Short mmCIF file of C-alpha atoms (C1' of nucleotides) in Angstrom, two decimals:
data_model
loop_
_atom_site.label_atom_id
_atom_site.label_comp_id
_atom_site.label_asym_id
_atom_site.label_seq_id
_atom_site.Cartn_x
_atom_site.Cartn_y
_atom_site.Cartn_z
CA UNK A 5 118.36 62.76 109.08
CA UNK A 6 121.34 60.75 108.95
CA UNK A 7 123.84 63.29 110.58
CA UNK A 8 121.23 64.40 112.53
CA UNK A 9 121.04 61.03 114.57
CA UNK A 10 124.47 60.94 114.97
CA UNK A 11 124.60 64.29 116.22
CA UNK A 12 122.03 63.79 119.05
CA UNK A 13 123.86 60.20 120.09
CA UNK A 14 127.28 60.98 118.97
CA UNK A 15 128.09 62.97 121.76
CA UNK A 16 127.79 60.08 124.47
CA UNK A 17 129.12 57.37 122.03
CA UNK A 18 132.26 55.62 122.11
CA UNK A 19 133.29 55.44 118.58
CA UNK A 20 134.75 58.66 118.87
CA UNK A 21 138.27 57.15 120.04
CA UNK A 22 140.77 57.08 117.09
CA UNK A 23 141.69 54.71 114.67
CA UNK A 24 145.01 54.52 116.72
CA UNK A 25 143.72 54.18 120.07
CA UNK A 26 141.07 51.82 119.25
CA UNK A 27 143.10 49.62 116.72
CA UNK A 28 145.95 49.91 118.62
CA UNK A 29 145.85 48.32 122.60
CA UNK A 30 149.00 49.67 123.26
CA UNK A 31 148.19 53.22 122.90
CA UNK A 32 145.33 52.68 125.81
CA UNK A 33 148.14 51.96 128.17
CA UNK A 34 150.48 54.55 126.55
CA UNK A 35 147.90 57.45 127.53
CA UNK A 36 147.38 55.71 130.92
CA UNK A 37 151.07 55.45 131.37
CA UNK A 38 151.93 59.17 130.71
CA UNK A 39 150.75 60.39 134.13
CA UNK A 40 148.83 63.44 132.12
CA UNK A 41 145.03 62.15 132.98
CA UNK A 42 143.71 65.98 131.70
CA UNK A 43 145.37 65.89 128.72
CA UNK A 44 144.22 62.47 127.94
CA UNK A 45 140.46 63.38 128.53
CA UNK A 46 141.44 66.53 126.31
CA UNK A 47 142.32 64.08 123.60
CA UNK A 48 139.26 61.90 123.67
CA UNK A 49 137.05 64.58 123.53
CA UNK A 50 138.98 66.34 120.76
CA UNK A 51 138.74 63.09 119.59
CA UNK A 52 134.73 62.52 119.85
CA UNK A 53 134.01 65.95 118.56
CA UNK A 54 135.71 64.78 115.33
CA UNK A 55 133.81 62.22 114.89
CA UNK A 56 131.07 63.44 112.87
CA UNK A 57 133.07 65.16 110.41
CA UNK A 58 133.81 61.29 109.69
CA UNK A 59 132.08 59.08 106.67
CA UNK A 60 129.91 56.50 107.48
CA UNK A 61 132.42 53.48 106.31
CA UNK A 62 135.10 55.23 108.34
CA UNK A 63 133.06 54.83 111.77
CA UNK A 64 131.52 51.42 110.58
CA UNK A 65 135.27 50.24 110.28
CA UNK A 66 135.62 52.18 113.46
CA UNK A 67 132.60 50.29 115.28
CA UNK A 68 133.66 46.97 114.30
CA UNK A 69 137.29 47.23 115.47
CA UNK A 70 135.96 48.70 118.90
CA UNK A 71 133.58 45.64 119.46
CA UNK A 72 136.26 43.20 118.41
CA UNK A 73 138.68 44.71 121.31
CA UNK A 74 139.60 43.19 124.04
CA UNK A 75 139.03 45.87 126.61
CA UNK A 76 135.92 46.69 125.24
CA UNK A 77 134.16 44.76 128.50
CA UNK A 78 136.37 46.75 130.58
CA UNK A 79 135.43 49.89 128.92
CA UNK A 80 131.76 48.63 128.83
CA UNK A 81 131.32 48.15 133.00
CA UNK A 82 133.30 51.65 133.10
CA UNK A 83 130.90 53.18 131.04
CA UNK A 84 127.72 51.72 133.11
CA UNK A 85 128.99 52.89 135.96
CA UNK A 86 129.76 56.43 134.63
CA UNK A 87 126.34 56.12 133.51
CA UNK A 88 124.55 55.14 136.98
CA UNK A 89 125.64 57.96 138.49
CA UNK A 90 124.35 60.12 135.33
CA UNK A 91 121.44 58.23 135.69
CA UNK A 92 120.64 60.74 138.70
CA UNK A 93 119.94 63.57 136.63
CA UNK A 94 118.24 61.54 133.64
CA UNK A 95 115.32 60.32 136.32
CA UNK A 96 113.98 64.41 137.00
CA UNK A 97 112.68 64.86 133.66
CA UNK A 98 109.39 64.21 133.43
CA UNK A 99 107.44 61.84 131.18
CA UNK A 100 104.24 62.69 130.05
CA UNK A 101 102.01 65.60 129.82
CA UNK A 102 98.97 64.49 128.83
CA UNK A 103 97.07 65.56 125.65
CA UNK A 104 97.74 69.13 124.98
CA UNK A 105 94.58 71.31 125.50
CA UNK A 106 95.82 73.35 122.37
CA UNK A 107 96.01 70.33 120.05
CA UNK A 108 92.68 69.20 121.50
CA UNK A 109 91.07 72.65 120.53
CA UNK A 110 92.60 72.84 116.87
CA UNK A 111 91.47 69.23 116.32
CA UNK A 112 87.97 69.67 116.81
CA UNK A 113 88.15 72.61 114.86
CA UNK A 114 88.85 71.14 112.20
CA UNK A 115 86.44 68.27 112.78
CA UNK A 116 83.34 71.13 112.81
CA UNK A 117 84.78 72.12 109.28
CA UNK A 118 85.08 69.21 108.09
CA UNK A 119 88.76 69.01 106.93
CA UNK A 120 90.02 66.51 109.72
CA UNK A 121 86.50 64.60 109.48
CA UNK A 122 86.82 60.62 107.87
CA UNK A 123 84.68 61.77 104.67
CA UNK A 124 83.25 64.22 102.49
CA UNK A 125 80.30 64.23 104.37
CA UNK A 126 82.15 66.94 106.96
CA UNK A 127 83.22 69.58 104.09
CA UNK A 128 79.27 69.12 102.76
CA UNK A 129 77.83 69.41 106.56
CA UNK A 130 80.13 72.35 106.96
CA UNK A 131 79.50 73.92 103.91
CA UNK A 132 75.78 73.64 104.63
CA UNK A 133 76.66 75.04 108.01
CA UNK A 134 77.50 77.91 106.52
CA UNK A 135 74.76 78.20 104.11
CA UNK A 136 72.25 78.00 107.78
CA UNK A 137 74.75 80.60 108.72
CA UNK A 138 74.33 83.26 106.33
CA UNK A 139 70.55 82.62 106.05
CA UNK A 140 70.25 80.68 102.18
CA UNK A 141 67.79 78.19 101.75
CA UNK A 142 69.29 74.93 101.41
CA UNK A 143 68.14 74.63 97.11
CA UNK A 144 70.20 77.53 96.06
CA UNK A 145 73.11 75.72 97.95
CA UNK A 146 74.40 73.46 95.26
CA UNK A 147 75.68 76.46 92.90
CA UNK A 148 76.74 79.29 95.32
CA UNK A 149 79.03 76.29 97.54
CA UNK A 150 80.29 74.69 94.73
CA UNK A 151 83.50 76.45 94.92
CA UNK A 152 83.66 76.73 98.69
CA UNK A 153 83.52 72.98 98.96
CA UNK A 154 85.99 72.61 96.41
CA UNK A 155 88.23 74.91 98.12
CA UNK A 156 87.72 73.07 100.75
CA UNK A 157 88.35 69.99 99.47
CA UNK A 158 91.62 71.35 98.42
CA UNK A 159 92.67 72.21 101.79
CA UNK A 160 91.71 68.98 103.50
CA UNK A 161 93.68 67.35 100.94
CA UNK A 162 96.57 69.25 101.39
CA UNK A 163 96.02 68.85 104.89
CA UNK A 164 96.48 64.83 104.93
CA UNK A 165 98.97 64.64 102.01
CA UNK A 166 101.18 66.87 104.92
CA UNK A 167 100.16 64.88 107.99
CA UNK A 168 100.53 61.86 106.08
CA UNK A 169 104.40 63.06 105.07
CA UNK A 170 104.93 64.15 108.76
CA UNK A 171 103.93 60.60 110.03
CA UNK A 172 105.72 58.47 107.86
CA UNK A 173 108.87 61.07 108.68
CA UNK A 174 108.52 60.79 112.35
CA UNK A 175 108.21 57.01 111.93
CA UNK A 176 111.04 56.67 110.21
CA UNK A 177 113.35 59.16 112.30
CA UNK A 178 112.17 56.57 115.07
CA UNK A 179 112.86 53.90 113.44
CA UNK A 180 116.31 55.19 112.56
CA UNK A 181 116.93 56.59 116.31
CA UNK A 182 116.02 53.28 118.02
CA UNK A 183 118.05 50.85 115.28
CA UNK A 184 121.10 53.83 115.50
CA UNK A 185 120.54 53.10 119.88
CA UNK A 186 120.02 48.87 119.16
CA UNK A 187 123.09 48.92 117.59
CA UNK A 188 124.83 51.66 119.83
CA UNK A 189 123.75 49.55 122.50
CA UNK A 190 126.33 46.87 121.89
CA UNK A 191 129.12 49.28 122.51
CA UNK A 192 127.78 51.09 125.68
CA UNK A 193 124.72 50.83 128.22
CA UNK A 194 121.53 51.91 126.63
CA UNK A 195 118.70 51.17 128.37
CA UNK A 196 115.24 50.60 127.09
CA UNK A 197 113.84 53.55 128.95
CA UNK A 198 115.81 55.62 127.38
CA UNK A 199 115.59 54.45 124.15
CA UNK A 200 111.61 54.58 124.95
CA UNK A 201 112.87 58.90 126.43
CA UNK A 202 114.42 59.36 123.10
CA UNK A 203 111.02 58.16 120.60
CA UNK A 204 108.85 60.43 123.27
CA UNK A 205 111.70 63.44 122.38
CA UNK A 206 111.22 62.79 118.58
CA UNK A 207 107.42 62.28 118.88
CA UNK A 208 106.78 65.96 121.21
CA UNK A 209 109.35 67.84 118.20
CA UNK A 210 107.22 65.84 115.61
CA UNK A 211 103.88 67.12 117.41
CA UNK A 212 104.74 70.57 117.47
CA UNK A 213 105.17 70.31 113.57
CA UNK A 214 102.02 69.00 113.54
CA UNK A 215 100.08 71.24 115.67
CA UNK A 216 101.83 74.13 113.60
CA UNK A 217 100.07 72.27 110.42
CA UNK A 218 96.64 71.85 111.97
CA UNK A 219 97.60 75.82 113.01
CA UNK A 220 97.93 76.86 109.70
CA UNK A 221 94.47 74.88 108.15
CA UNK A 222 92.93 76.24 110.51
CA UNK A 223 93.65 79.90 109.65
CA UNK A 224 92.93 78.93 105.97
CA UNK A 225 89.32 77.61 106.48
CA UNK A 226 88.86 80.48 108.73
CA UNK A 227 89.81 83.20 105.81
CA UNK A 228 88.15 80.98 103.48
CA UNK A 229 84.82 80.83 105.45
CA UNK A 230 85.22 84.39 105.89
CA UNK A 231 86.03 85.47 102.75
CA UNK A 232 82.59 82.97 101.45
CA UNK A 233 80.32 84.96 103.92
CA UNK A 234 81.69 88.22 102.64
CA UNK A 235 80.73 87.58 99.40
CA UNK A 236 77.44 86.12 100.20
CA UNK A 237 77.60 89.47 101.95
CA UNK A 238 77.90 91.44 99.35
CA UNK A 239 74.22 93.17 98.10
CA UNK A 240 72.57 93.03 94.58
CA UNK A 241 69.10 94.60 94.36
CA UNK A 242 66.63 92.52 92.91
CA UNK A 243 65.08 92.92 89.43
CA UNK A 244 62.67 95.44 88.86
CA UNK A 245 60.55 92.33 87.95
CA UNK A 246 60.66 90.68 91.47
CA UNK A 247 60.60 94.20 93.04
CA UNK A 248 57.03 94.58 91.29
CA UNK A 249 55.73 91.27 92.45
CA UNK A 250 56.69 91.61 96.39
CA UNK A 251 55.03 94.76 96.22
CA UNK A 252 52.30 93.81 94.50
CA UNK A 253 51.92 91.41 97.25
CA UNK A 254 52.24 93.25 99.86
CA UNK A 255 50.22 96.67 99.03
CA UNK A 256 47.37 93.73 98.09
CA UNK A 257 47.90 91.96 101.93
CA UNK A 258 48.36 95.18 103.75
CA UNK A 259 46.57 94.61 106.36
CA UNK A 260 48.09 91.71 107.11
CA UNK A 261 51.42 91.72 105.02
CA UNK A 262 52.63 88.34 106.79
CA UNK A 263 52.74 85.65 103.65
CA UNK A 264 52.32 81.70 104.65
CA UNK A 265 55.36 79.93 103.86
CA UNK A 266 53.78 78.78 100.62
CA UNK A 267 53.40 82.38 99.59
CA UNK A 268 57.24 82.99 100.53
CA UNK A 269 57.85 79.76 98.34
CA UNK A 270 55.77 81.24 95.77
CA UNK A 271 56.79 84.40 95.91
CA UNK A 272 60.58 83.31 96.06
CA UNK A 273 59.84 81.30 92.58
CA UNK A 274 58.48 83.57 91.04
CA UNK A 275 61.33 85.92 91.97
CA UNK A 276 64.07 83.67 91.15
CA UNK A 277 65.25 84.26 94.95
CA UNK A 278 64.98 82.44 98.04
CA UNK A 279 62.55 81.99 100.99
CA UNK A 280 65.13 83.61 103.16
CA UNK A 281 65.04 86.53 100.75
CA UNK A 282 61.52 87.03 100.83
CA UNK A 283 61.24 86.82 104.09
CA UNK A 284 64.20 89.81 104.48
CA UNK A 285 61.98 92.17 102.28
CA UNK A 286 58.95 91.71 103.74
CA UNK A 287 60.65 92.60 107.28
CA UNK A 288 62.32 95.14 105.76
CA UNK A 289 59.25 96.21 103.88
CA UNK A 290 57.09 95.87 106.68
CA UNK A 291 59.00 98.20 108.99
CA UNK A 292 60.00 100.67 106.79
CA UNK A 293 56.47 101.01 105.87
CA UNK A 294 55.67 101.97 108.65
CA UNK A 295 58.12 104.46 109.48
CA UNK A 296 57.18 106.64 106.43
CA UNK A 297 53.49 105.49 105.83
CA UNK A 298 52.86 109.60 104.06
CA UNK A 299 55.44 108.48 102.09
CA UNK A 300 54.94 105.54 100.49
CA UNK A 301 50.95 106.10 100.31
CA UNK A 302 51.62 107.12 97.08
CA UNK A 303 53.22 103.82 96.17
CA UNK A 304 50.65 101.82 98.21
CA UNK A 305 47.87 103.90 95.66
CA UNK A 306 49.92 103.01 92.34
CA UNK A 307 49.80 99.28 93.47
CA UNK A 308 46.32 99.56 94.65
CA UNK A 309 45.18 101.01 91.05
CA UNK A 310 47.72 98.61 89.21
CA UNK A 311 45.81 95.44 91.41
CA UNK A 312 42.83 96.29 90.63
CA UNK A 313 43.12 96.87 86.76
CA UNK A 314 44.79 93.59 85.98
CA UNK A 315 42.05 92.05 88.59
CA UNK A 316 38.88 93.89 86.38
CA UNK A 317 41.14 92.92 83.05
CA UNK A 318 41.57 89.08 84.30
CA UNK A 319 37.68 89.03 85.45
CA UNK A 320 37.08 90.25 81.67
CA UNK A 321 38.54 87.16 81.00
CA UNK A 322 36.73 85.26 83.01
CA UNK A 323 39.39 84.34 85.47
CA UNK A 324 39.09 84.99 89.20
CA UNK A 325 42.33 86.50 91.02
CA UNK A 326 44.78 84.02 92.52
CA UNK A 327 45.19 85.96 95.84
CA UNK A 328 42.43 87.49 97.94
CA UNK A 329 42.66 91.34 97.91
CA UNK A 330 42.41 91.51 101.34
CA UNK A 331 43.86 95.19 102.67
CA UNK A 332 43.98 97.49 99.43
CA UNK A 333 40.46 98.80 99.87
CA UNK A 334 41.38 100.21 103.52
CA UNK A 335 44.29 102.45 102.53
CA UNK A 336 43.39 104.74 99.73
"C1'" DC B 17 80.72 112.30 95.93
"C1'" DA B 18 77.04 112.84 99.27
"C1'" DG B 19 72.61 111.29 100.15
"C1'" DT B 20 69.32 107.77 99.66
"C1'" DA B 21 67.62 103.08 98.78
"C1'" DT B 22 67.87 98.50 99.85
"C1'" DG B 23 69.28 93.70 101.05
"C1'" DA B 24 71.34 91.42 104.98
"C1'" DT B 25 72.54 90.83 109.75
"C1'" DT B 26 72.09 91.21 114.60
"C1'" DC B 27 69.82 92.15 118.79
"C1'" DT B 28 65.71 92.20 121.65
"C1'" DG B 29 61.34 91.15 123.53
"C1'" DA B 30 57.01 88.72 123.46
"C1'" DT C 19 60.81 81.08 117.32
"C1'" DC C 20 59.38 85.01 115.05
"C1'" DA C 21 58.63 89.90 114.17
"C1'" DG C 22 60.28 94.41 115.05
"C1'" DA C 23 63.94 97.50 115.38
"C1'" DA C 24 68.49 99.03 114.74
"C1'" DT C 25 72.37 98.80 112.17
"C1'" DC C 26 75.65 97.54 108.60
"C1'" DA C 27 77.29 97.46 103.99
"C1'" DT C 28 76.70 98.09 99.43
"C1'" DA C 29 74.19 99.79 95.24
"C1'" DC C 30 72.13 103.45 93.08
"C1'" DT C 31 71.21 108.26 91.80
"C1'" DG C 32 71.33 113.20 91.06
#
DNA sequence: CAGTATGATTCTGA
DNA sequence: TCAGAATCATACTG
């Protein structure tokens, strides 16, 4: 940080005359005197390159002697006017560009997923987002998000621990540019402006690290969301158990195998899966019924034969069915 | 390992 | 918005 500072103001500053010249008034009129102007400039230069191969005490002592001269005013108005005419080609650069579009677009990304959001509230929205998304019910939610919330978590706190680091750096690189240009300042003409350039310089370099951060999160909630609904993705058949139910419902309702939402909450209890679920097999069911009706008469038969035993057993008992056999008696 | 079954997703039309 | 239809992707089976 330190040399970098220097390196990005050193090559304009003064301090890069020698202890010689600068302790030394003599010498100033010694190189004037020699009637060599090029090789003099040569010097200097050679002379400010040097001067960050120097230690900070050496160019402290260095500073102090050079604002203790007494052709340091001299020097000064020379160096404003030098720096009026470079002024010229300071002045084309532009300012400001506005927000960038980019920036915009990764922020709200990460707003919808809840990483750049002010609470947990975003990673639970999004997380429920994605439940909506791959078609759960919201009860089974709690178990099945449990570790894509906490990976979640993880990345929105990784997220601000970095932003967090990358403020507090750029803050104090700023600080540290605009005290290194305060205190420059006293040996030749900075103006606020440009101190005011130099913060915008630090702040742009500082935003591209940032958007390259937000970049990044943004590509890890992406493989993380994707890599969630690929596993939700992947298929397990249901037990034989719940397989027997939904078709004992729907053989018994075929004529109108369409089940209330309380009979898809039912049915989805008793099947230890969810509405969503039910609903998938009886659309499934439903159409593939259809297609190969021949087929599956045979099954439609076993259920119609298994329905009505347990219904002439339960009567036995004295207890009436819990369903109305509705369509059974129309395909056998 | 190919063919089939099945749960999930996506698209379309009413 | 919902059901039907097509399709995908995986599980299961012989």
């Amino acid at each position: 940080m330190e040399n970098q500072a220097r390196m990005m103001l050193g090559h304009i500053g003064l301090s890069g005359l020698s202890e010689e010249d600068v302790g030394d008034p003599d010498n100033i009129r010694k190189h004037h005197s020699l009637g060599q102007p090029q090789q003099d400039i040569g010097d200097i230069l050679q002379q400010i390159m040097t001067i960050t191969d120097e230690s900070l005490d050496e160019a402290q002592a260095r500073k102090h002697a050079l604002n203790c001269h007494r052709m340091k005013p001299a020097l000064f108005s020379v160096l404003c006017e030098m720096k009026e005419k470079m002024a010229l080609g300071i002045r084309g650069i532009q300012e400001e560009d506005g927000p960038d579009p980019q920036i915009l677009r990764l922020d709200n990304m990460l707003l919808a997923e809840g990483v750049a959001g002010l609470e947990k509230g975003g990673a639970s929205a999004a997380a429920a987002a994605v439940a909506v998304a791959a078609g759960a019910s919201p009860s089974d939610g709690s178990l099945q998000h449990s570790e894509y919330r906490e990976k979640l978590a993880q990345i929105r706190q990784m997220y601000h621990a970095e932003l967090e680091k990358y403020e507090q750096a750029c803050n104090e690189f700023t600080d540290h540019v605009m005290n290194l240009l305060r205190e420059q300042s006293r040996t030749r003409p900075v103006s606020p402006k440009e101190i005011e350039r130099m913060v915008g310089i630090i702040h742009r370099k500082f935003n591209t690290i940032q958007m390259q951060l937000k970049q990044s999160t943004c590509e890890a909630v992406m493989i993380l969301r994707s890599r969630f609904l690929d596993a939700r993705r992947k298929r397990r058949n249901f037990s034989k158990q719940a397989a027997e139910i939904l078709n004992e419902y729907f053989y018994s309702h075929l004529a109108n195998p369409y089940p209330s939402e309380e009979a898809k909450e039912e049915l989805a209890k008793k099947c230890s899966i969810t509405v969503s679920q039910v609903a998938n097999w009886f659309g499934n069911k439903r159409i593939r019924y259809k297609k190969n009706v021949s087929k599956l008469q045979e099954e439609a038969n076993m259920y119609a034969m298994k329905t009505a035993a347990s219904a002439s057993s339960q009567a036995s008992q004295g207890n009436s069915p819990a369903t109305p056999n509705s369509g059974t008696s129309t395909h056998t």
